[in-house]
Tab-separated table of C-alpha atoms in Angstrom:
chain	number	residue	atom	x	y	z
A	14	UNK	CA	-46.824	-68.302	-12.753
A	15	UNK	CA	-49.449	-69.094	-15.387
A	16	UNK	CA	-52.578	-66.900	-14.619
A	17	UNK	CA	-54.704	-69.641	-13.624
A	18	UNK	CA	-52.325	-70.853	-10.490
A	19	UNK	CA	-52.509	-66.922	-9.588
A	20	UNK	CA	-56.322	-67.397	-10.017
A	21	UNK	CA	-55.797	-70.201	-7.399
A	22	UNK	CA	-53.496	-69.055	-5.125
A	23	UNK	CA	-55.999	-66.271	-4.422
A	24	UNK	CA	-59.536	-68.002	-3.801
A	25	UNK	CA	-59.877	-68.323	0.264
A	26	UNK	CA	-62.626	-70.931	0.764
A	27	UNK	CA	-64.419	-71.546	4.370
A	28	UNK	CA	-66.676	-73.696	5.895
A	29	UNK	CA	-68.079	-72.092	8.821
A	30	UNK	CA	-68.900	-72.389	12.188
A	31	UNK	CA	-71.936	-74.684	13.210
A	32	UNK	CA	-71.653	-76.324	9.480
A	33	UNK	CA	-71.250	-79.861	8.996
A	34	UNK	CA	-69.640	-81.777	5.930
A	35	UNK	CA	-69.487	-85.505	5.295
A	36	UNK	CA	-67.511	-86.416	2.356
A	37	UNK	CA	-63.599	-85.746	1.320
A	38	UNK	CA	-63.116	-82.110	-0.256
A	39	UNK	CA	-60.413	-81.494	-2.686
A	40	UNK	CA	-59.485	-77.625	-2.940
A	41	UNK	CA	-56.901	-75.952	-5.547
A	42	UNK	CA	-57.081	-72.616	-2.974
A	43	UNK	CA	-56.234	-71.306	0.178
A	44	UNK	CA	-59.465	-73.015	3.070
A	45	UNK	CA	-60.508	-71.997	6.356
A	46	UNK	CA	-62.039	-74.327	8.519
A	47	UNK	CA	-64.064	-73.428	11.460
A	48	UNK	CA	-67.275	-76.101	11.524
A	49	UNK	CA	-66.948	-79.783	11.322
A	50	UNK	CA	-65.597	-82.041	7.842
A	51	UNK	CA	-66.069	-85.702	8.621
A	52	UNK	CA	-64.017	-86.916	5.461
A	53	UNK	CA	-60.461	-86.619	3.430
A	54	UNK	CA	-58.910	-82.713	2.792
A	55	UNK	CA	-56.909	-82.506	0.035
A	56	UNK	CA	-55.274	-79.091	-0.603
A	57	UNK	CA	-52.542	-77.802	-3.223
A	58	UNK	CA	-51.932	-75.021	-0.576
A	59	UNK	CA	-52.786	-73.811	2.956
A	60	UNK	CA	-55.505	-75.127	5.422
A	61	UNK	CA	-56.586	-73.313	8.819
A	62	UNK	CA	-58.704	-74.869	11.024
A	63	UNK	CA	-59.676	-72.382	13.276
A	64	UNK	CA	-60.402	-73.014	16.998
A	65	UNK	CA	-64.109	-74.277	16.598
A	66	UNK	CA	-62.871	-76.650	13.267
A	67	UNK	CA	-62.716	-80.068	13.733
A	68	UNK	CA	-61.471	-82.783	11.221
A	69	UNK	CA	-62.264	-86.684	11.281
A	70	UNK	CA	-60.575	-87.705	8.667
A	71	UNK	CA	-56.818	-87.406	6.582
A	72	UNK	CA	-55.236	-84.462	5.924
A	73	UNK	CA	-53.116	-83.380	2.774
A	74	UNK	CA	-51.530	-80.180	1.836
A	75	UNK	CA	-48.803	-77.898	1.131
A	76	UNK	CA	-49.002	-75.859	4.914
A	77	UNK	CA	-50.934	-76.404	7.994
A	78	UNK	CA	-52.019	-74.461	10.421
A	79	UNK	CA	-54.117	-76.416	13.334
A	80	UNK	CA	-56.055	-74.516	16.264
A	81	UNK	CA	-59.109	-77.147	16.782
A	82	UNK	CA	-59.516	-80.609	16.802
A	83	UNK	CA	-58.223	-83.536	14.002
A	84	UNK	CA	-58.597	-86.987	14.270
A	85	UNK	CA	-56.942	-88.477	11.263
A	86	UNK	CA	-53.126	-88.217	9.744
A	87	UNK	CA	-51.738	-85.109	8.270
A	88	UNK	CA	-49.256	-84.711	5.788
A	89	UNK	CA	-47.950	-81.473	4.811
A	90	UNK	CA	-45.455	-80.532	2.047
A	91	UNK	CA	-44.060	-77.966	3.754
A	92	UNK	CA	-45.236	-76.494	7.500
A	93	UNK	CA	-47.382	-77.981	9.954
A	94	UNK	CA	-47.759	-75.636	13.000
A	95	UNK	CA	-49.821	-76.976	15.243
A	96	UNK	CA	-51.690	-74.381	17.906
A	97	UNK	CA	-51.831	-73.913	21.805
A	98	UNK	CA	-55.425	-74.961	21.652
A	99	UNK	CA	-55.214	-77.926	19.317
A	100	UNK	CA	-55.719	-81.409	19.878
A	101	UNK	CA	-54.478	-83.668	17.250
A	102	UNK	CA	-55.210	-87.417	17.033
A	103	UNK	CA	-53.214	-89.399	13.842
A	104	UNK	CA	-49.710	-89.356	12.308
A	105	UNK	CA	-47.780	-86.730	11.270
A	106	UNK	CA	-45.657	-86.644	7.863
A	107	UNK	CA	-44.047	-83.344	7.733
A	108	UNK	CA	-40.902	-81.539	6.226
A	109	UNK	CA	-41.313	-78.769	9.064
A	110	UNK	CA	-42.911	-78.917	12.052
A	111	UNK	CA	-43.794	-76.061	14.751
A	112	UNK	CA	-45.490	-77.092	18.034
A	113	UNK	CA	-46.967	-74.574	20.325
A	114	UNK	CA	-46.866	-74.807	23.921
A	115	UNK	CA	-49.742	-76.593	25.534
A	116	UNK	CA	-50.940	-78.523	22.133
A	117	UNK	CA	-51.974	-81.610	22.179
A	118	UNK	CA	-50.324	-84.211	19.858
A	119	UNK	CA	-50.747	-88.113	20.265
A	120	UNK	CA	-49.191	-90.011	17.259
A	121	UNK	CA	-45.677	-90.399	15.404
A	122	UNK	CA	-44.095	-88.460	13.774
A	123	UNK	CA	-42.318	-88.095	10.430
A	124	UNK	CA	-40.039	-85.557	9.263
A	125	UNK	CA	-40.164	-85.714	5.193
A	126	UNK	CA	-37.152	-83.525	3.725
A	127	UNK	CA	-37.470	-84.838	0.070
A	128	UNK	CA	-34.045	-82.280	-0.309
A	129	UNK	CA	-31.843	-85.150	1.807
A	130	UNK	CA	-32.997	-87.975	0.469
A	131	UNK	CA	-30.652	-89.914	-1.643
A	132	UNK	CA	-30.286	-93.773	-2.232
């Protein structure tokens, strides 16, 4: 890896809890979300949204880990693991997908293995 991508991989950015965002947020780290982001996430790696964290918007990133609230699609690149206290509104476009007992899912869902793919 170049040393900027390790640069990257190693910033952990938050928006905490009882702050609210409007507008879409593009991150090239790690981001935990435990207030409220009323707009797009875009992501080259993980997002956490942490029990508190809610989402109204569209999700996109490499992994996924969901313990609040999203209304809006995700897509995920690799994982999606959605929580026993989450509550998930929107479509689903995933290559791997773990569901927790007692989430709560209402949508379709796609499983995206790029690998199998072939025309």
């Amino acid at each position: 890896m170049s040393k900027n991508t390790d640069v990257e991989s190693s910033i952990i950015n938050l928006i905490g809890v009882g702050t609210e965002m409007k507008g879409d947020v593009v991150s090239n780290g790690d981001f935990r979300l435990d207030g409220t982001l009323i707009g797009n996430f875009y992501s080259k790696l993980k997002l956490v949204i942490g029990p508190s964290g809610k989402i109204e918007g569209n999700i996109n990133c490499k992994d996924c880990d969901v313990s609040g609230a999203v209304k809006g699609n995700i897509e995920t690149s690799e994982m999606l693991t959605l929580k026993a206290s989450s509550n998930v509104i929107g479509d689903l476009v995933v290559k791997r997908l773990c569901i927790e007992p007692d989430a709560e899912f209402t949508g379709n869902c796609r499983m995206n293995n790029t690998e199998n793919t072939e025309s």
